[in-house]
């Protein structure tokens, strides 16, 4: 099961510190927010005509 969590393995060995993981996580969260706010309305407009 450990092969499913490479960041946890790297953190556990001490190669990566907590702040590095948090910075990467915040960047990914912000990227996901931007992508979802741009893509979801367009996907909604694309799918909506097929609903009704």
mmCIF file of N, CA and C in Angstrom:
data_model
loop_
_atom_site.group_PDB
_atom_site.id
_atom_site.type_symbol
_atom_site.label_atom_id
_atom_site.label_comp_id
_atom_site.label_asym_id
_atom_site.label_seq_id
_atom_site.Cartn_x
_atom_site.Cartn_y
_atom_site.Cartn_z
ATOM 1 N N UNK A 1 0.824 -1.196 0.000
ATOM 2 C CA UNK A 1 0.000 0.000 0.000
ATOM 3 C C UNK A 1 0.861 1.249 0.000
ATOM 4 N N UNK A 2 2.081 1.155 0.444
ATOM 5 C CA UNK A 2 2.954 2.328 0.522
ATOM 6 C C UNK A 2 3.252 2.899 -0.848
ATOM 7 N N UNK A 3 3.229 2.080 -1.888
ATOM 8 C CA UNK A 3 3.528 2.590 -3.228
ATOM 9 C C UNK A 3 2.483 3.564 -3.736
ATOM 10 N N UNK A 4 1.361 3.653 -3.078
ATOM 11 C CA UNK A 4 0.316 4.585 -3.490
ATOM 12 C C UNK A 4 0.535 5.984 -2.941
ATOM 13 N N UNK A 5 1.475 6.189 -2.029
ATOM 14 C CA UNK A 5 1.668 7.477 -1.378
ATOM 15 C C UNK A 5 3.124 7.926 -1.437
ATOM 16 N N UNK A 6 3.658 8.188 -2.635
ATOM 17 C CA UNK A 6 5.060 8.599 -2.746
ATOM 18 C C UNK A 6 5.406 9.849 -1.937
ATOM 19 N N UNK A 7 4.533 10.886 -1.843
ATOM 20 C CA UNK A 7 4.911 12.030 -1.017
ATOM 21 C C UNK A 7 5.073 11.658 0.459
ATOM 22 N N UNK A 8 4.263 10.745 0.941
ATOM 23 C CA UNK A 8 4.393 10.321 2.337
ATOM 24 C C UNK A 8 5.694 9.566 2.554
ATOM 25 N N UNK A 9 6.119 8.800 1.584
ATOM 26 C CA UNK A 9 7.378 8.074 1.694
ATOM 27 C C UNK A 9 8.538 9.067 1.720
ATOM 28 N N UNK A 10 8.512 10.044 0.804
ATOM 29 C CA UNK A 10 9.584 11.040 0.759
ATOM 30 C C UNK A 10 9.623 11.849 2.055
ATOM 31 N N UNK A 11 8.465 12.194 2.580
ATOM 32 C CA UNK A 11 8.409 12.936 3.836
ATOM 33 C C UNK A 11 8.935 12.088 4.988
ATOM 34 N N UNK A 12 8.579 10.833 4.991
ATOM 35 C CA UNK A 12 9.010 9.937 6.060
ATOM 36 C C UNK A 12 10.510 9.702 6.073
ATOM 37 N N UNK A 13 11.145 9.750 4.910
ATOM 38 C CA UNK A 13 12.598 9.556 4.856
ATOM 39 C C UNK A 13 13.351 10.830 5.207
ATOM 40 N N UNK A 14 12.661 11.958 5.231
ATOM 41 C CA UNK A 14 13.310 13.221 5.570
ATOM 42 C C UNK A 14 13.854 13.966 4.366
ATOM 43 N N UNK A 15 13.634 13.439 3.159
ATOM 44 C CA UNK A 15 14.120 14.106 1.952
ATOM 45 C C UNK A 15 13.352 15.397 1.665
ATOM 46 N N UNK A 16 12.095 15.450 2.062
ATOM 47 C CA UNK A 16 11.252 16.620 1.823
ATOM 48 C C UNK A 16 10.695 17.074 3.168
ATOM 49 N N UNK A 17 10.746 18.369 3.393
ATOM 50 C CA UNK A 17 10.210 18.878 4.657
ATOM 51 C C UNK A 17 8.740 19.254 4.511
ATOM 52 N N UNK A 18 8.127 19.508 5.629
ATOM 53 C CA UNK A 18 6.683 19.783 5.681
ATOM 54 C C UNK A 18 6.300 21.016 4.862
ATOM 55 N N UNK A 19 7.100 22.067 4.942
ATOM 56 C CA UNK A 19 6.791 23.300 4.232
ATOM 57 C C UNK A 19 6.785 23.088 2.720
ATOM 58 N N UNK A 20 7.699 22.256 2.233
ATOM 59 C CA UNK A 20 7.747 21.963 0.795
ATOM 60 C C UNK A 20 6.458 21.272 0.344
ATOM 61 N N UNK A 21 6.002 20.302 1.125
ATOM 62 C CA UNK A 21 4.763 19.609 0.785
ATOM 63 C C UNK A 21 3.566 20.554 0.828
ATOM 64 N N UNK A 22 3.534 21.437 1.822
ATOM 65 C CA UNK A 22 2.422 22.376 1.937
ATOM 66 C C UNK A 22 2.409 23.366 0.780
ATOM 67 N N UNK A 23 3.591 23.876 0.383
ATOM 68 C CA UNK A 23 3.656 24.800 -0.754
ATOM 69 C C UNK A 23 3.145 24.137 -2.024
ATOM 70 N N UNK A 24 3.561 22.912 -2.257
ATOM 71 C CA UNK A 24 3.105 22.194 -3.446
ATOM 72 C C UNK A 24 1.602 21.959 -3.388
ATOM 73 N N UNK A 25 1.090 21.624 -2.211
ATOM 74 C CA UNK A 25 -0.342 21.379 -2.067
ATOM 75 C C UNK A 25 -1.174 22.628 -2.291
ATOM 76 N N UNK A 26 -0.703 23.757 -1.793
ATOM 77 C CA UNK A 26 -1.436 25.013 -1.987
ATOM 78 C C UNK A 26 -1.452 25.391 -3.455
ATOM 79 N N UNK A 27 -0.324 25.215 -4.127
ATOM 80 C CA UNK A 27 -0.272 25.523 -5.568
ATOM 81 C C UNK A 27 -1.239 24.642 -6.346
ATOM 82 N N UNK A 28 -1.264 23.369 -6.021
ATOM 83 C CA UNK A 28 -2.183 22.465 -6.709
ATOM 84 C C UNK A 28 -3.636 22.818 -6.412
ATOM 85 N N UNK A 29 -3.931 23.205 -5.175
ATOM 86 C CA UNK A 29 -5.289 23.614 -4.819
ATOM 87 C C UNK A 29 -5.712 24.844 -5.626
ATOM 88 N N UNK A 30 -4.840 25.829 -5.701
ATOM 89 C CA UNK A 30 -5.166 27.045 -6.467
ATOM 90 C C UNK A 30 -5.345 26.737 -7.947
ATOM 91 N N UNK A 31 -4.493 25.880 -8.489
ATOM 92 C CA UNK A 31 -4.625 25.492 -9.891
ATOM 93 C C UNK A 31 -5.949 24.786 -10.140
ATOM 94 N N UNK A 32 -6.338 23.905 -9.247
ATOM 95 C CA UNK A 32 -7.602 23.191 -9.393
ATOM 96 C C UNK A 32 -8.792 24.138 -9.304
ATOM 97 N N UNK A 33 -8.714 25.126 -8.429
ATOM 98 C CA UNK A 33 -9.794 26.117 -8.315
ATOM 99 C C UNK A 33 -9.939 26.890 -9.617
ATOM 100 N N UNK A 34 -8.830 27.319 -10.180
ATOM 101 C CA UNK A 34 -8.870 28.078 -11.438
ATOM 102 C C UNK A 34 -9.416 27.211 -12.569
ATOM 103 N N UNK A 35 -8.914 25.997 -12.677
ATOM 104 C CA UNK A 35 -9.370 25.112 -13.744
ATOM 105 C C UNK A 35 -10.856 24.812 -13.602
ATOM 106 N N UNK A 36 -11.294 24.529 -12.399
ATOM 107 C CA UNK A 36 -12.703 24.168 -12.229
ATOM 108 C C UNK A 36 -13.626 25.355 -12.466
ATOM 109 N N UNK A 37 -13.198 26.567 -12.121
ATOM 110 C CA UNK A 37 -14.066 27.722 -12.359
ATOM 111 C C UNK A 37 -14.109 28.091 -13.834
ATOM 112 N N UNK A 38 -13.117 27.701 -14.592
ATOM 113 C CA UNK A 38 -13.118 27.978 -16.031
ATOM 114 C C UNK A 38 -13.814 26.860 -16.794
ATOM 115 N N UNK A 39 -13.529 25.626 -16.446
ATOM 116 C CA UNK A 39 -14.023 24.482 -17.211
ATOM 117 C C UNK A 39 -15.478 24.147 -16.895
ATOM 118 N N UNK A 40 -15.855 24.176 -15.640
ATOM 119 C CA UNK A 40 -17.199 23.738 -15.267
ATOM 120 C C UNK A 40 -18.316 24.547 -15.916
ATOM 121 N N UNK A 41 -18.247 25.866 -15.957
ATOM 122 C CA UNK A 41 -19.332 26.592 -16.647
ATOM 123 C C UNK A 41 -19.416 26.240 -18.133
ATOM 124 N N UNK A 42 -18.272 26.041 -18.774
ATOM 125 C CA UNK A 42 -18.285 25.672 -20.187
ATOM 126 C C UNK A 42 -18.844 24.268 -20.386
ATOM 127 N N UNK A 43 -18.499 23.369 -19.497
ATOM 128 C CA UNK A 43 -19.038 22.012 -19.574
ATOM 129 C C UNK A 43 -20.548 22.032 -19.339
ATOM 130 N N UNK A 44 -20.987 22.860 -18.421
ATOM 131 C CA UNK A 44 -22.416 22.993 -18.161
ATOM 132 C C UNK A 44 -23.145 23.470 -19.414
ATOM 133 N N UNK A 45 -22.611 24.491 -20.085
ATOM 134 C CA UNK A 45 -23.240 25.015 -21.301
ATOM 135 C C UNK A 45 -23.228 23.986 -22.425
ATOM 136 N N UNK A 46 -22.217 23.151 -22.460
ATOM 137 C CA UNK A 46 -22.128 22.117 -23.486
ATOM 138 C C UNK A 46 -23.133 20.996 -23.244
ATOM 139 N N UNK A 47 -23.348 20.626 -21.992
ATOM 140 C CA UNK A 47 -24.199 19.489 -21.663
ATOM 141 C C UNK A 47 -25.663 19.898 -21.505
ATOM 142 N N UNK A 48 -25.939 21.113 -21.096
ATOM 143 C CA UNK A 48 -27.299 21.558 -20.776
ATOM 144 C C UNK A 48 -28.306 21.316 -21.905
ATOM 145 N N UNK A 49 -27.967 21.594 -23.176
ATOM 146 C CA UNK A 49 -28.976 21.335 -24.223
ATOM 147 C C UNK A 49 -29.409 19.878 -24.330
ATOM 148 N N UNK A 50 -28.573 18.946 -23.915
ATOM 149 C CA UNK A 50 -28.932 17.535 -23.996
ATOM 150 C C UNK A 50 -29.774 17.078 -22.814
ATOM 151 N N UNK A 51 -29.880 17.929 -21.781
ATOM 152 C CA UNK A 51 -30.659 17.564 -20.595
ATOM 153 C C UNK A 51 -32.143 17.696 -20.886
ATOM 154 N N UNK A 52 -32.523 18.773 -21.585
ATOM 155 C CA UNK A 52 -33.929 18.997 -21.884
ATOM 156 C C UNK A 52 -34.215 18.915 -23.343
#
